[in-house]
PDB file of C-alpha atoms in Angstrom:
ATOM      1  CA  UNK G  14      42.254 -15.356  -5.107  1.00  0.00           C
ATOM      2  CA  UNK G  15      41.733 -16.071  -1.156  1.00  0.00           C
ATOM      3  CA  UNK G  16      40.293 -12.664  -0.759  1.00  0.00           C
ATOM      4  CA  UNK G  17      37.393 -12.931  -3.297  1.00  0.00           C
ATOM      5  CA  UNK G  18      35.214 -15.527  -0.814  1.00  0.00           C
ATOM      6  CA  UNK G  19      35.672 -13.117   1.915  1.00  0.00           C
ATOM      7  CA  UNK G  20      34.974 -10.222   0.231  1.00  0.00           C
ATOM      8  CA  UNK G  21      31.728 -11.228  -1.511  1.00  0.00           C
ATOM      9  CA  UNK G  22      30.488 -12.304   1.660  1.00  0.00           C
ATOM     10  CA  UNK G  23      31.204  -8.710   3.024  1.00  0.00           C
ATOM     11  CA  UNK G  24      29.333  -7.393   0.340  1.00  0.00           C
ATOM     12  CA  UNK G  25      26.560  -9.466   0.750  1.00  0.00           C
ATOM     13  CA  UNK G  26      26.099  -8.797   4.481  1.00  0.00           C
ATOM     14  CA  UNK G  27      26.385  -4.838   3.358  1.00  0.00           C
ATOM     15  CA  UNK G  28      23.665  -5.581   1.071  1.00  0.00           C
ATOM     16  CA  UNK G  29      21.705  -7.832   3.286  1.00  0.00           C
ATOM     17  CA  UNK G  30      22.038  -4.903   5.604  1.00  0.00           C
ATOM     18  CA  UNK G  31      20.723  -1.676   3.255  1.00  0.00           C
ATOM     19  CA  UNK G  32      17.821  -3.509   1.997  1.00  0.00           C
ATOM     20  CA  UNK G  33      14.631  -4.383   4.553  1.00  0.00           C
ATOM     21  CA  UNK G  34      13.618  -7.516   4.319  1.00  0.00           C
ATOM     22  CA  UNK G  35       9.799  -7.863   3.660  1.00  0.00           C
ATOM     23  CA  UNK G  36       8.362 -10.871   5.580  1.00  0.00           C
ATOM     24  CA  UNK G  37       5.868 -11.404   3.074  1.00  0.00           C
ATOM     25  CA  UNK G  38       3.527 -14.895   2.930  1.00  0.00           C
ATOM     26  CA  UNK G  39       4.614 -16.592   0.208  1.00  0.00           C
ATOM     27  CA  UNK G  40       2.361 -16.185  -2.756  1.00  0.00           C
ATOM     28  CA  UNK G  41       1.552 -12.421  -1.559  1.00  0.00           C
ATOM     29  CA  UNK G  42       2.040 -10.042  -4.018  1.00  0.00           C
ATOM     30  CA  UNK G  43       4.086  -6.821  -3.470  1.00  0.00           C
ATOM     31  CA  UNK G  44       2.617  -4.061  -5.172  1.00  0.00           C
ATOM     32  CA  UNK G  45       2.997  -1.429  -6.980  1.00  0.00           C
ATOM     33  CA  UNK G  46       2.747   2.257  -7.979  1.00  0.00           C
ATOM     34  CA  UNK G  47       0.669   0.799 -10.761  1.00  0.00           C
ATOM     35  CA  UNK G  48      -1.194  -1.246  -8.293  1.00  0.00           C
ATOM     36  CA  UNK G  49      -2.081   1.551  -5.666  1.00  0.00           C
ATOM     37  CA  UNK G  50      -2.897   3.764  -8.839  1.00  0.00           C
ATOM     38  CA  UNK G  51      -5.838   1.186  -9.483  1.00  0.00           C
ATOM     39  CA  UNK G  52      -7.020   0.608  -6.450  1.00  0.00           C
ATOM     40  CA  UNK G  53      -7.207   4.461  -5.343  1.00  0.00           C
ATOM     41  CA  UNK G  54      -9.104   5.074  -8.617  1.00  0.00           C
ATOM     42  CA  UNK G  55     -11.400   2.384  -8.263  1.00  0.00           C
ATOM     43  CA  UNK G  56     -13.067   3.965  -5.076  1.00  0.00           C
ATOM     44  CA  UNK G  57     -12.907   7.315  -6.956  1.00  0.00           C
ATOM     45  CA  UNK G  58     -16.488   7.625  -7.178  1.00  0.00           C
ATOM     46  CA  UNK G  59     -16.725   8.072  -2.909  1.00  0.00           C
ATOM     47  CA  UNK G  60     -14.453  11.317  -3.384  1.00  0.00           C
ATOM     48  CA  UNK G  61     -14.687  14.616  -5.340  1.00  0.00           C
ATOM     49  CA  UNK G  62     -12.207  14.416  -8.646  1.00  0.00           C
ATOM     50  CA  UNK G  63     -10.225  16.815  -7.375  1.00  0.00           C
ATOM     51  CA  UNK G  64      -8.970  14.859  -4.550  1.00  0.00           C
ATOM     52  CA  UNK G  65      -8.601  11.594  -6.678  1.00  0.00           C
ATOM     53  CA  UNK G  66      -6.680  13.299  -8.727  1.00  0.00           C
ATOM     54  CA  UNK G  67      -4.227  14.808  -6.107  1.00  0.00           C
ATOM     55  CA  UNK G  68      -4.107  11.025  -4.822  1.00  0.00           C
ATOM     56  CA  UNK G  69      -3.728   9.494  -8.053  1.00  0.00           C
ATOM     57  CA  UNK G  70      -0.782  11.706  -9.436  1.00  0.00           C
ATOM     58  CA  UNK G  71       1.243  11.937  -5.588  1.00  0.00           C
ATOM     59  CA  UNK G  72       4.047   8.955  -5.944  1.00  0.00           C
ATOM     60  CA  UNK G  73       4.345   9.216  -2.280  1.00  0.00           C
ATOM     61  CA  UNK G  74       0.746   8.924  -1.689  1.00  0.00           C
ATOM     62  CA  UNK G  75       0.435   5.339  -4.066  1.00  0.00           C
ATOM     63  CA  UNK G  76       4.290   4.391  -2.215  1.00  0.00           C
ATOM     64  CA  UNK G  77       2.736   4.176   1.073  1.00  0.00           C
ATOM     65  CA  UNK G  78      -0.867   2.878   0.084  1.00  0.00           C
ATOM     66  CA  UNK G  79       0.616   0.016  -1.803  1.00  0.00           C
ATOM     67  CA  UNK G  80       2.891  -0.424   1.539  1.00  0.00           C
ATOM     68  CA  UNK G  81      -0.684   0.059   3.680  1.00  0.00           C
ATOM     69  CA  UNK G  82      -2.160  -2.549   1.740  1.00  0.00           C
ATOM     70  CA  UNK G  83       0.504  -4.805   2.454  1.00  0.00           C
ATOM     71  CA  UNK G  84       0.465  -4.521   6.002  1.00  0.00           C
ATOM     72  CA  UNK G  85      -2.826  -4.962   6.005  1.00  0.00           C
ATOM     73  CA  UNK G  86      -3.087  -8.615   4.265  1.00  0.00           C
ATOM     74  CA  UNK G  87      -0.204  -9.300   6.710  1.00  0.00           C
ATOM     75  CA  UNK G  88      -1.948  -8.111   9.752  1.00  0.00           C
ATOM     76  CA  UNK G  89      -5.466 -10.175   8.929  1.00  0.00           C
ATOM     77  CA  UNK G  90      -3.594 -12.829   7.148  1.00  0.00           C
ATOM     78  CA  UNK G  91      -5.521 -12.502   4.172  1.00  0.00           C
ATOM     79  CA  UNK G  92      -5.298 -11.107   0.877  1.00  0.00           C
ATOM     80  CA  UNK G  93      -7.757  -7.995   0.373  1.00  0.00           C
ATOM     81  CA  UNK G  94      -6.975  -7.764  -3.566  1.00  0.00           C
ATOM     82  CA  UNK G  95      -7.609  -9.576  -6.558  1.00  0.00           C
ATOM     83  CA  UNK G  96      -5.431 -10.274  -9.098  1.00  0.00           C
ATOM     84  CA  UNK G  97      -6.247  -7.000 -10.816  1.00  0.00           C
ATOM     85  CA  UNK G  98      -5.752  -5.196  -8.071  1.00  0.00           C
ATOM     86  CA  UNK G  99      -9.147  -4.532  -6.819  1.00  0.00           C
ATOM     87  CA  UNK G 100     -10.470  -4.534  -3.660  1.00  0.00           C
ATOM     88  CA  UNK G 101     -12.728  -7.586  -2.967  1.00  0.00           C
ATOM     89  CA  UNK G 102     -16.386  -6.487  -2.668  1.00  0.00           C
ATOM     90  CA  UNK G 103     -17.427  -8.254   0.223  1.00  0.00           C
ATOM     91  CA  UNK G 104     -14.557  -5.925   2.073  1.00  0.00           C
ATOM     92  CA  UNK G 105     -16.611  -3.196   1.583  1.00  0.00           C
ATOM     93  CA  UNK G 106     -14.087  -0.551   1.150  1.00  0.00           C
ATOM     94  CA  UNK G 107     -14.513   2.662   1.709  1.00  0.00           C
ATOM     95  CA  UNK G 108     -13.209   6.302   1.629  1.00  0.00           C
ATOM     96  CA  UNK G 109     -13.429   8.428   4.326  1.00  0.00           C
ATOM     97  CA  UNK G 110     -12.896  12.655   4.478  1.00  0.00           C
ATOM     98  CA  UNK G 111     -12.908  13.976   7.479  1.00  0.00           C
ATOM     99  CA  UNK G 112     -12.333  17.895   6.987  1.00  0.00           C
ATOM    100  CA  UNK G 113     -12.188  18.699  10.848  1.00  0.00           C
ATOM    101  CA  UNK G 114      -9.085  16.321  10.673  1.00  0.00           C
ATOM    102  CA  UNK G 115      -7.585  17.699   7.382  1.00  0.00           C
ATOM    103  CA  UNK G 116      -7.208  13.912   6.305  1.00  0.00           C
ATOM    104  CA  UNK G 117      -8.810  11.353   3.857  1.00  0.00           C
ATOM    105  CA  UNK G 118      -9.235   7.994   5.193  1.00  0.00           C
ATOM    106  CA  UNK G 119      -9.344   4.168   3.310  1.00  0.00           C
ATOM    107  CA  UNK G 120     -11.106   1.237   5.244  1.00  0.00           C
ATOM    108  CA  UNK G 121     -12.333  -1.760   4.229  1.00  0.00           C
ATOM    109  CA  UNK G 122     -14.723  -3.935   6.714  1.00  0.00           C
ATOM    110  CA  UNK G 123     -13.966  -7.494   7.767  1.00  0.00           C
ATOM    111  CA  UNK G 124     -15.541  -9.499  10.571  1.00  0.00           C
ATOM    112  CA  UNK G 125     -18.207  -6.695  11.256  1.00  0.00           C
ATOM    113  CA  UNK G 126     -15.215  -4.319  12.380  1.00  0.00           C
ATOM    114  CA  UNK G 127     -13.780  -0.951   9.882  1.00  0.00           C
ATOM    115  CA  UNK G 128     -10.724  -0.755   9.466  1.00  0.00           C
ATOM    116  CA  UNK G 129      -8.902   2.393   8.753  1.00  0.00           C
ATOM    117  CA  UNK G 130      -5.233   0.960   6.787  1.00  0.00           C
ATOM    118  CA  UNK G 131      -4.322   4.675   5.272  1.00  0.00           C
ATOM    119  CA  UNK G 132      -4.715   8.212   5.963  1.00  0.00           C
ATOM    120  CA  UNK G 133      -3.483  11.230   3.882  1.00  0.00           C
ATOM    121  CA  UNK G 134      -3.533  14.754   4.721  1.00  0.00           C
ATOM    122  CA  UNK G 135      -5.998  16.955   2.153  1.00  0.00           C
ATOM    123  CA  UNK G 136      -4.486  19.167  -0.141  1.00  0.00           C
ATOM    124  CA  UNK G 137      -4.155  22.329   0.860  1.00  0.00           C
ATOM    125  CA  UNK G 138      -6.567  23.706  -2.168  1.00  0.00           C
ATOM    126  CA  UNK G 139      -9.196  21.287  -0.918  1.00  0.00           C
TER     127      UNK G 139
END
């Protein structure tokens, strides 16, 4: 019976130790596949379908945009979406493609300054 303290506290430093912490604000939101899903199609109209599509349907792709986004409210220290997940207007978000570059581009505009938070290479049938 000794053993048990000292082993759950083993297992939670092995735990504490696999899983990043997120130093999140509290009341920030972490989102979402859904929540990247949204937001990407909500600017769908500044890029050809085929592209939103690709965007849309690439689990990677929403991973690290809803991780972008994220990082972003933690860098400015604000939050740039609403509650259902859409940009805030006065952010001005846009979309970006830069075909020299191979990459599409997401910025929103705060303070008079663009800011680029994600970048994904084209697909290669674009």
């Amino acid at each position: 019976m000794s053993d048990l303290p000292t082993e759950y506290k083993r297992i939670k430093r092995l735990v504490k130790s696999l899983i990043p912490r997120m130093n999140r604000k509290a009341g920030r939101r972490n989102y979402k596949l859904e929540d990247a899903r949204h937001m990407i199609n909500e600017l769908g109209m500044q890029m050809p379908a085929e592209l939103l599509s690709y965007l849309i349907e690439d689990n990677k792709v929403l991973d690290d945009f809803a991780t972008s986004v994220q990082a972003l409210e933690d860098e400015l220290d604000m939050e740039v979406v609403d509650q259902f997940s859409s940009f805030f207007p006065d952010l001005e978000p846009k979309v970006y493609i830069e075909r020299s570059e191979n990459v599409v581009g997401f910025t929103i505009n705060t303070g008079g300054e663009e800011i680029i938070f994600a970048e994904y290479p084209l697909p290669p049938a674009f």
